[in-house]
CSV table of C-alpha atoms in Angstrom, one decimal:
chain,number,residue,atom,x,y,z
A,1,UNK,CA,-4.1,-5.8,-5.4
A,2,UNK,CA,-4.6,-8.1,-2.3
A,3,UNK,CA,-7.8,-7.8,0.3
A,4,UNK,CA,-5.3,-5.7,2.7
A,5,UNK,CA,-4.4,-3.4,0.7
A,6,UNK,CA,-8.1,-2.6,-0.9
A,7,UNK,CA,-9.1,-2.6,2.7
A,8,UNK,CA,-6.3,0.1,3.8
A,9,UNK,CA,-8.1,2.6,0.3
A,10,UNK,CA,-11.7,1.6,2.6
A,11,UNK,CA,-9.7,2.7,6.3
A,12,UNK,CA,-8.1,5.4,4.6
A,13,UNK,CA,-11.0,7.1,2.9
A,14,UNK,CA,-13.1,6.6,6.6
A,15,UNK,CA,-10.7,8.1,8.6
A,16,UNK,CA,-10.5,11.3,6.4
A,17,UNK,CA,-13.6,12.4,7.9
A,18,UNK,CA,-13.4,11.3,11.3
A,19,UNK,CA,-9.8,12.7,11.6
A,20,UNK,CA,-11.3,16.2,11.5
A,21,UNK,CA,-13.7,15.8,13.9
A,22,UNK,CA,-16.3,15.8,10.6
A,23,UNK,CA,-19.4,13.1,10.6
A,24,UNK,CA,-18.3,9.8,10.1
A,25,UNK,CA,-18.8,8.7,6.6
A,26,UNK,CA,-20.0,5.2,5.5
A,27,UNK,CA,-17.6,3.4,3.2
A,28,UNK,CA,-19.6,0.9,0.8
A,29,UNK,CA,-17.5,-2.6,-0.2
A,30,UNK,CA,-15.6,-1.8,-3.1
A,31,UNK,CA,-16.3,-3.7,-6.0
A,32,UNK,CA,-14.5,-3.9,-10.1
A,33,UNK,CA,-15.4,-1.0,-12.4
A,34,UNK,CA,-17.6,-1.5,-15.2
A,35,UNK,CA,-15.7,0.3,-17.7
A,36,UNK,CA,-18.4,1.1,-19.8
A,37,UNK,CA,-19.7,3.0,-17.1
A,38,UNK,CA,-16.9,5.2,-15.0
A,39,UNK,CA,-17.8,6.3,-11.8
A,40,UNK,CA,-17.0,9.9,-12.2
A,41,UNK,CA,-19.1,13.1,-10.6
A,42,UNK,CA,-18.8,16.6,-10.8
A,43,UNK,CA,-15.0,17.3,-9.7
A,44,UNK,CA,-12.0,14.8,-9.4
A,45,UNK,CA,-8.6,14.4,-8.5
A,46,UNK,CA,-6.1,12.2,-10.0
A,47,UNK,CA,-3.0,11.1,-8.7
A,48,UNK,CA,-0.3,9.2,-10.6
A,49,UNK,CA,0.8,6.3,-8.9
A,50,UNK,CA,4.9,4.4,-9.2
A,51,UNK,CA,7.4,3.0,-7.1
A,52,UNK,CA,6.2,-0.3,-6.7
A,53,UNK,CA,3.0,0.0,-7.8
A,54,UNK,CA,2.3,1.5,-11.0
A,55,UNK,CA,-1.4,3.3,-12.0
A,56,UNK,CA,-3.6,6.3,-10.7
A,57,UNK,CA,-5.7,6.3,-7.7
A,58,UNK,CA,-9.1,9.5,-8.1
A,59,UNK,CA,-11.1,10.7,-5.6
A,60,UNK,CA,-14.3,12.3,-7.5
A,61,UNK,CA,-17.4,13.7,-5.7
A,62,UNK,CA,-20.8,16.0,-6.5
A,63,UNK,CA,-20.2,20.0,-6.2
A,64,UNK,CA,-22.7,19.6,-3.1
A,65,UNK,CA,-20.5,17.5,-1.3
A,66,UNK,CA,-17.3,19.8,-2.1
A,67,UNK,CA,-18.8,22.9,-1.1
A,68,UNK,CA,-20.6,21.8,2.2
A,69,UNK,CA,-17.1,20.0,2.9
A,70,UNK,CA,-15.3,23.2,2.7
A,71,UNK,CA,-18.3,24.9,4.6
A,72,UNK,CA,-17.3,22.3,7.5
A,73,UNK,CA,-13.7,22.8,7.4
A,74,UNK,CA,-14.1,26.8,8.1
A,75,UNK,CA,-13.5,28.0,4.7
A,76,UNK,CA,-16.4,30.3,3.0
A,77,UNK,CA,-14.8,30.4,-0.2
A,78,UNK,CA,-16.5,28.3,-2.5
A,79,UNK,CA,-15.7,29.2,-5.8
A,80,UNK,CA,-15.0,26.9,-8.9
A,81,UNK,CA,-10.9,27.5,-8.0
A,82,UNK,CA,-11.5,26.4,-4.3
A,83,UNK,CA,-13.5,23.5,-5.5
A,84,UNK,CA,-10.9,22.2,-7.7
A,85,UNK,CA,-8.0,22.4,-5.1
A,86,UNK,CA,-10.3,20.7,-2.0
A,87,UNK,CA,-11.1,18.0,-4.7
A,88,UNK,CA,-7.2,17.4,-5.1
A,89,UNK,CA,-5.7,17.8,-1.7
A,90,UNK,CA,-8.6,14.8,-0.6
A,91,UNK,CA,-7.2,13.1,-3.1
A,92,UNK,CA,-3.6,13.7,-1.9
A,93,UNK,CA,-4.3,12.8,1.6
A,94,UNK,CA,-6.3,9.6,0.7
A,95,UNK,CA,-3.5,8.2,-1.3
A,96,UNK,CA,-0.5,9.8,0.7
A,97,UNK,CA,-2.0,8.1,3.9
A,98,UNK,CA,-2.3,4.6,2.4
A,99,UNK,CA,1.8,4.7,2.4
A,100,UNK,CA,1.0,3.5,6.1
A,101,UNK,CA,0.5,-0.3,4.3
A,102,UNK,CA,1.9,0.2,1.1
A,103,UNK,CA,5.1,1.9,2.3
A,104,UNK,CA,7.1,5.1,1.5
A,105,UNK,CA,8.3,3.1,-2.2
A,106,UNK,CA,4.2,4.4,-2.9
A,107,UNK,CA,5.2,7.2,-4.9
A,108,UNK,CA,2.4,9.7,-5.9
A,109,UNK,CA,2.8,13.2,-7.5
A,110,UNK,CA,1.1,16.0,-6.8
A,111,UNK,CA,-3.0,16.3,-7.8
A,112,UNK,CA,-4.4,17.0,-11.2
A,113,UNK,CA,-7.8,18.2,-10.6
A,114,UNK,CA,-10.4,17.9,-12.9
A,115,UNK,CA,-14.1,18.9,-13.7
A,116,UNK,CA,-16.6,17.4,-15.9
A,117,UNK,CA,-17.5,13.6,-16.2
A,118,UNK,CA,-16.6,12.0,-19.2
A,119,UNK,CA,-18.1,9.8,-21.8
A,120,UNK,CA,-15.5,7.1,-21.6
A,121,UNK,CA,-12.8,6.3,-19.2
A,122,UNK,CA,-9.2,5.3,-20.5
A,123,UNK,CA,-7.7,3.1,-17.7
A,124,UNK,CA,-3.3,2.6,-17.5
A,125,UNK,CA,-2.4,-0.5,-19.8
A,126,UNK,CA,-6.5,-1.8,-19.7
A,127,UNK,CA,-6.4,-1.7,-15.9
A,128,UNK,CA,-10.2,-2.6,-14.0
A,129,UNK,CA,-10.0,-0.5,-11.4
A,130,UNK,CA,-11.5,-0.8,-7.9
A,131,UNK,CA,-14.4,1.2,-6.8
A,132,UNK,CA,-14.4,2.2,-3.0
A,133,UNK,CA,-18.1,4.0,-2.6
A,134,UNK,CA,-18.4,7.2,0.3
A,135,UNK,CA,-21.0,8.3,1.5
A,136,UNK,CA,-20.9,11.3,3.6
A,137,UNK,CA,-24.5,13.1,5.0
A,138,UNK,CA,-26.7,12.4,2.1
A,139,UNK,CA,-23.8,12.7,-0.4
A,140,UNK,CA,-22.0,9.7,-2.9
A,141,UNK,CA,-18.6,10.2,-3.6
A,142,UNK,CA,-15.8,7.4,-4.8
A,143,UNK,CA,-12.2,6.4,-4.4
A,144,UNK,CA,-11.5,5.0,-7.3
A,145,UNK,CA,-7.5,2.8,-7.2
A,146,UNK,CA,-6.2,1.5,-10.6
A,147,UNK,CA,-3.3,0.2,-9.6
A,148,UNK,CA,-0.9,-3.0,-10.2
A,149,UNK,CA,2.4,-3.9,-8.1
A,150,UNK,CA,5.2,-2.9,-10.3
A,151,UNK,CA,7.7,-6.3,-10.8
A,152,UNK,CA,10.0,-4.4,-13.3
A,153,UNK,CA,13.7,-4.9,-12.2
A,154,UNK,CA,15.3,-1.9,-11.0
B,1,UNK,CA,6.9,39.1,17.1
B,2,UNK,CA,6.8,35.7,15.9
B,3,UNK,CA,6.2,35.1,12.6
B,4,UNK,CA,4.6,32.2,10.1
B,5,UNK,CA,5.5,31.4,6.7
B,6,UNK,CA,2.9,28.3,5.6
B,7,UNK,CA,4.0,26.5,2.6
B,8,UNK,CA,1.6,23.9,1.0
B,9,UNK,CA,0.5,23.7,-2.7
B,10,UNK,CA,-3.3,23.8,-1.2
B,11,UNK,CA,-5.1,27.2,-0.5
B,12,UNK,CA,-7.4,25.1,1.0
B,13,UNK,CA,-5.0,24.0,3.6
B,14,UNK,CA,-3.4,27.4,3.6
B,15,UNK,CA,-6.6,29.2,4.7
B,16,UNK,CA,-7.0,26.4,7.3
B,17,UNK,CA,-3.8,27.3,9.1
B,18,UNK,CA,-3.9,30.9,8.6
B,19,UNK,CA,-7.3,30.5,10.6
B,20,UNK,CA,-5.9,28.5,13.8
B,21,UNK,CA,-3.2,31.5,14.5
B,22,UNK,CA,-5.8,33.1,17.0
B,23,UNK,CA,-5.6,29.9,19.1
B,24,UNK,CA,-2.4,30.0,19.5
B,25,UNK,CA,-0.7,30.7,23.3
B,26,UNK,CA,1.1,33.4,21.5
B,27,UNK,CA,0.2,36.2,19.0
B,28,UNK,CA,2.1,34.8,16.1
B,29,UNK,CA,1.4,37.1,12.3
B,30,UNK,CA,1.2,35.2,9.0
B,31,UNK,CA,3.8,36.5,7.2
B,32,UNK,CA,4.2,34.7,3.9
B,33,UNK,CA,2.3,31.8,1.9
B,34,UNK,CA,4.5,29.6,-0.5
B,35,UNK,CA,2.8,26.7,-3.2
B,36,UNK,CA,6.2,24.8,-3.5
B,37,UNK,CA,9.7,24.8,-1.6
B,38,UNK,CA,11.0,27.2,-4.9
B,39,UNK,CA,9.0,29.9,-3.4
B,40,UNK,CA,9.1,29.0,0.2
B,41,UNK,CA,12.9,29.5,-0.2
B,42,UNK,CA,12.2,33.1,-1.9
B,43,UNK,CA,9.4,33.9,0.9
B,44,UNK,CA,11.2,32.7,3.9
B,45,UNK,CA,14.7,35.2,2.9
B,46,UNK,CA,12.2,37.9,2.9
B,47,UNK,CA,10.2,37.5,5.6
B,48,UNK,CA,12.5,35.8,8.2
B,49,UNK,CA,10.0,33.4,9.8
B,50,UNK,CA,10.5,32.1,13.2
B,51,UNK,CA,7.8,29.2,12.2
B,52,UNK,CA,7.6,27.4,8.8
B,53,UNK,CA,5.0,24.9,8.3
B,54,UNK,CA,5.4,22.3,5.0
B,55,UNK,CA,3.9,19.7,3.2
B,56,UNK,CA,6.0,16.7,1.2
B,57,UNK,CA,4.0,16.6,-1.6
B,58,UNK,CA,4.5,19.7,-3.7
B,59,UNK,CA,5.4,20.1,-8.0
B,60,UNK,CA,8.5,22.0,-8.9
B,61,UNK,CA,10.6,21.7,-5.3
B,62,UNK,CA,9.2,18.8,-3.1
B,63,UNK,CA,9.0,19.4,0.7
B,64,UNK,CA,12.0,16.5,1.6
B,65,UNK,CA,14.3,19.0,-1.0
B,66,UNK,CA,13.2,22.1,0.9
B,67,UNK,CA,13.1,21.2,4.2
B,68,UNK,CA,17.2,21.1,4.6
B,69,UNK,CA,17.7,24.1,2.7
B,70,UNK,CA,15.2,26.1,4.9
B,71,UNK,CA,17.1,24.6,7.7
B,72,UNK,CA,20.1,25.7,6.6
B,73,UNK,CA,19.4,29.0,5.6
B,74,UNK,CA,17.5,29.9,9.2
B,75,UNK,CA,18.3,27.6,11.9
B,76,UNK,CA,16.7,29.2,14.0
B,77,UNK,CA,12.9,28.7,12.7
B,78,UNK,CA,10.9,25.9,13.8
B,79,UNK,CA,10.0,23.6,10.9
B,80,UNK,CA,6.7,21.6,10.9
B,81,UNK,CA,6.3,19.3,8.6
B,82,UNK,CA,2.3,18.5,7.9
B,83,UNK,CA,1.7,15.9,4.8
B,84,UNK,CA,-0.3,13.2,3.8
B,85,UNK,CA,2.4,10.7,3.5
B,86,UNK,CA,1.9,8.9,6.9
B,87,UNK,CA,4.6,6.1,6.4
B,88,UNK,CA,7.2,6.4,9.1
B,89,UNK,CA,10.4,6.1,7.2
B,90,UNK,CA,8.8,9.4,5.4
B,91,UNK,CA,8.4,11.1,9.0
B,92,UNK,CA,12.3,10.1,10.4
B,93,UNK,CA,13.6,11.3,7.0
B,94,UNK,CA,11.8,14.4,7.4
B,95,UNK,CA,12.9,14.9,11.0
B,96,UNK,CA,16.6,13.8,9.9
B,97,UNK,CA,16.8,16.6,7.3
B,98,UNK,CA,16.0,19.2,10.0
B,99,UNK,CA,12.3,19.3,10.5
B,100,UNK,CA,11.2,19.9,14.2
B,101,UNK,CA,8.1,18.1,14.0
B,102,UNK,CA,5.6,16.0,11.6
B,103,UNK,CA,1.9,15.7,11.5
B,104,UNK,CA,-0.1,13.3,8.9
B,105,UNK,CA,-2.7,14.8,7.0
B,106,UNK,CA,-5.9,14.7,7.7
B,107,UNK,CA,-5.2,17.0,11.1
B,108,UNK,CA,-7.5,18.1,13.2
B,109,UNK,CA,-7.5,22.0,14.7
B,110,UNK,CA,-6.7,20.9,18.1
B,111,UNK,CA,-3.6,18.3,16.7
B,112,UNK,CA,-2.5,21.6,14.7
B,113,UNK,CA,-2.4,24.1,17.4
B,114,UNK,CA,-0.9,21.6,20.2
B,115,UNK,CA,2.1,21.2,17.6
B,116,UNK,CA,2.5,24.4,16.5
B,117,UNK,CA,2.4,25.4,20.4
B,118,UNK,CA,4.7,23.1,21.3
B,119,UNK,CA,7.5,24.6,18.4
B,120,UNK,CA,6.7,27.6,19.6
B,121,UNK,CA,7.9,26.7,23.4
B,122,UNK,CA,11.1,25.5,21.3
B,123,UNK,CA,11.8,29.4,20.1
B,124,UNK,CA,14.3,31.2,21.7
B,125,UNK,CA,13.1,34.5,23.4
């Protein structure tokens, strides 16, 4: 992955806030993963990556920061349910809106949301992903892209 | 009576457009709720909407899949297709299999209701 297109993960994950009229959130430079130890918080959601890139791209944040998002965004419900489907769509729109550099052959599927934070971390074929820090009000969140450009013919 | 059918694999973004209705110029009803373009097709025969909005990115049946079949089967609804994917080629195809209008996810409440008033101005009385 090339400066431009870890910049457009930084753009991307910005503008989700400011889009919605939200607080501006501060995007930290992204730096390599220690594998060792995964950047992971309370809820995330994954997002398989192929086309011509291959990999997964997660968005993972604290429950705080999920619930007072959806408190900002009109919704009152705020159960475990809710949590896990906001935690998925962000990471649907942060990865479907990079297409804008990466193009329309950036094929990702629907969300897998998760909860928990796990011991160890199992990257696609020994990938080092990127980290791409958030902070929104007082919380840390992360964009996390393990990704590769896909060279296999066809 | 106009009527909304809102199709998008969220309840998050579900509730969010269910809530805008009452700033809309006219009194339109939410009349179904779909998770993929499977059960979009089985809401909208029942329900008839005059207004569908969709997102791409759905399991089962895709929004690009649905979005001609809902066309087909009621050409007279106003399709508005909201997703995440904001690459253009993804918007023209979108619009070239019968969707009325496209907005890129994030939206805002004010993005949202200008669209879905402008469709709306489309309807026939």
């Amino acid at each position: 992955m090339n400066d431009q297109q870890l910049t457009a993960f930084a753009t991307t994950a910005r503008d989700y806030f400011k889009a919605q009229g939200l607080p501006p959130a501060e995007i930290g430079n992204p730096y390599l993963m220690d594998l060792a130890e995964p950047v992971v918080y309370h809820y995330t959601g994954l997002i398989g990556i192929n086309g011509s890139f291959s990999g997964c791209i997660y968005y993972t944040a604290p429950k705080a920061m999920l619930s007072h998002l959806l408190v900002s965004l009109g919704d009152l419900d705020s159960g475990e349910d809710t949590i896990l489907d906001l935690v998925g769509e962000v990471a649907n729109v942060l990865s479907g809106n990079v297409r804008r550099v990466l193009g329309e052959n950036f094929l990702i599927t629907p969300p897998l949301a998760l909860k928990g934070e796990p011991e160890h971390l199992r990257t696609p074929m020994g990938m080092r992903p990127y980290v791409v820090p958030i902070r929104w009000k007082s919380y840390h969140a992360a964009l996390v892209v393990c990704i590769e450009a896909d060279h296999r013919p066809g | 009576m106009l009527k909304l059918l809102v199709v998008d694999d969220s309840g998050v973004m579900r509730r969010l457009i269910a809530r805008l209705l009452k700033n809309l110029d006219q009194e339109v009803f939410l009349v179904g709720s779909a998770a993929d373009g499977e059960e979009a097709l089985s809401s909208a025969r029942r329900t008839q909407p005059n207004l569908i909005t969709l997102d791409l990115t759905m399991p089962n049946m895709d929004g690009l899949e649905t979005v001609p079949l809902l066309s087909r089967d009621h050409p007279n609804a106003r399709i508005l297709v909201i997703s995440a994917l904001a690459d253009k080629a993804t918007c023209i195809r979108a619009l070239q299999l019968g969707a009325h209008g496209f907005l890129t996810k994030p939206v805002s409440e004010e993005r949202l209701i200008n669209a879905m008033n402008g469709l709306i101005e489309q309807l026939e009385p």
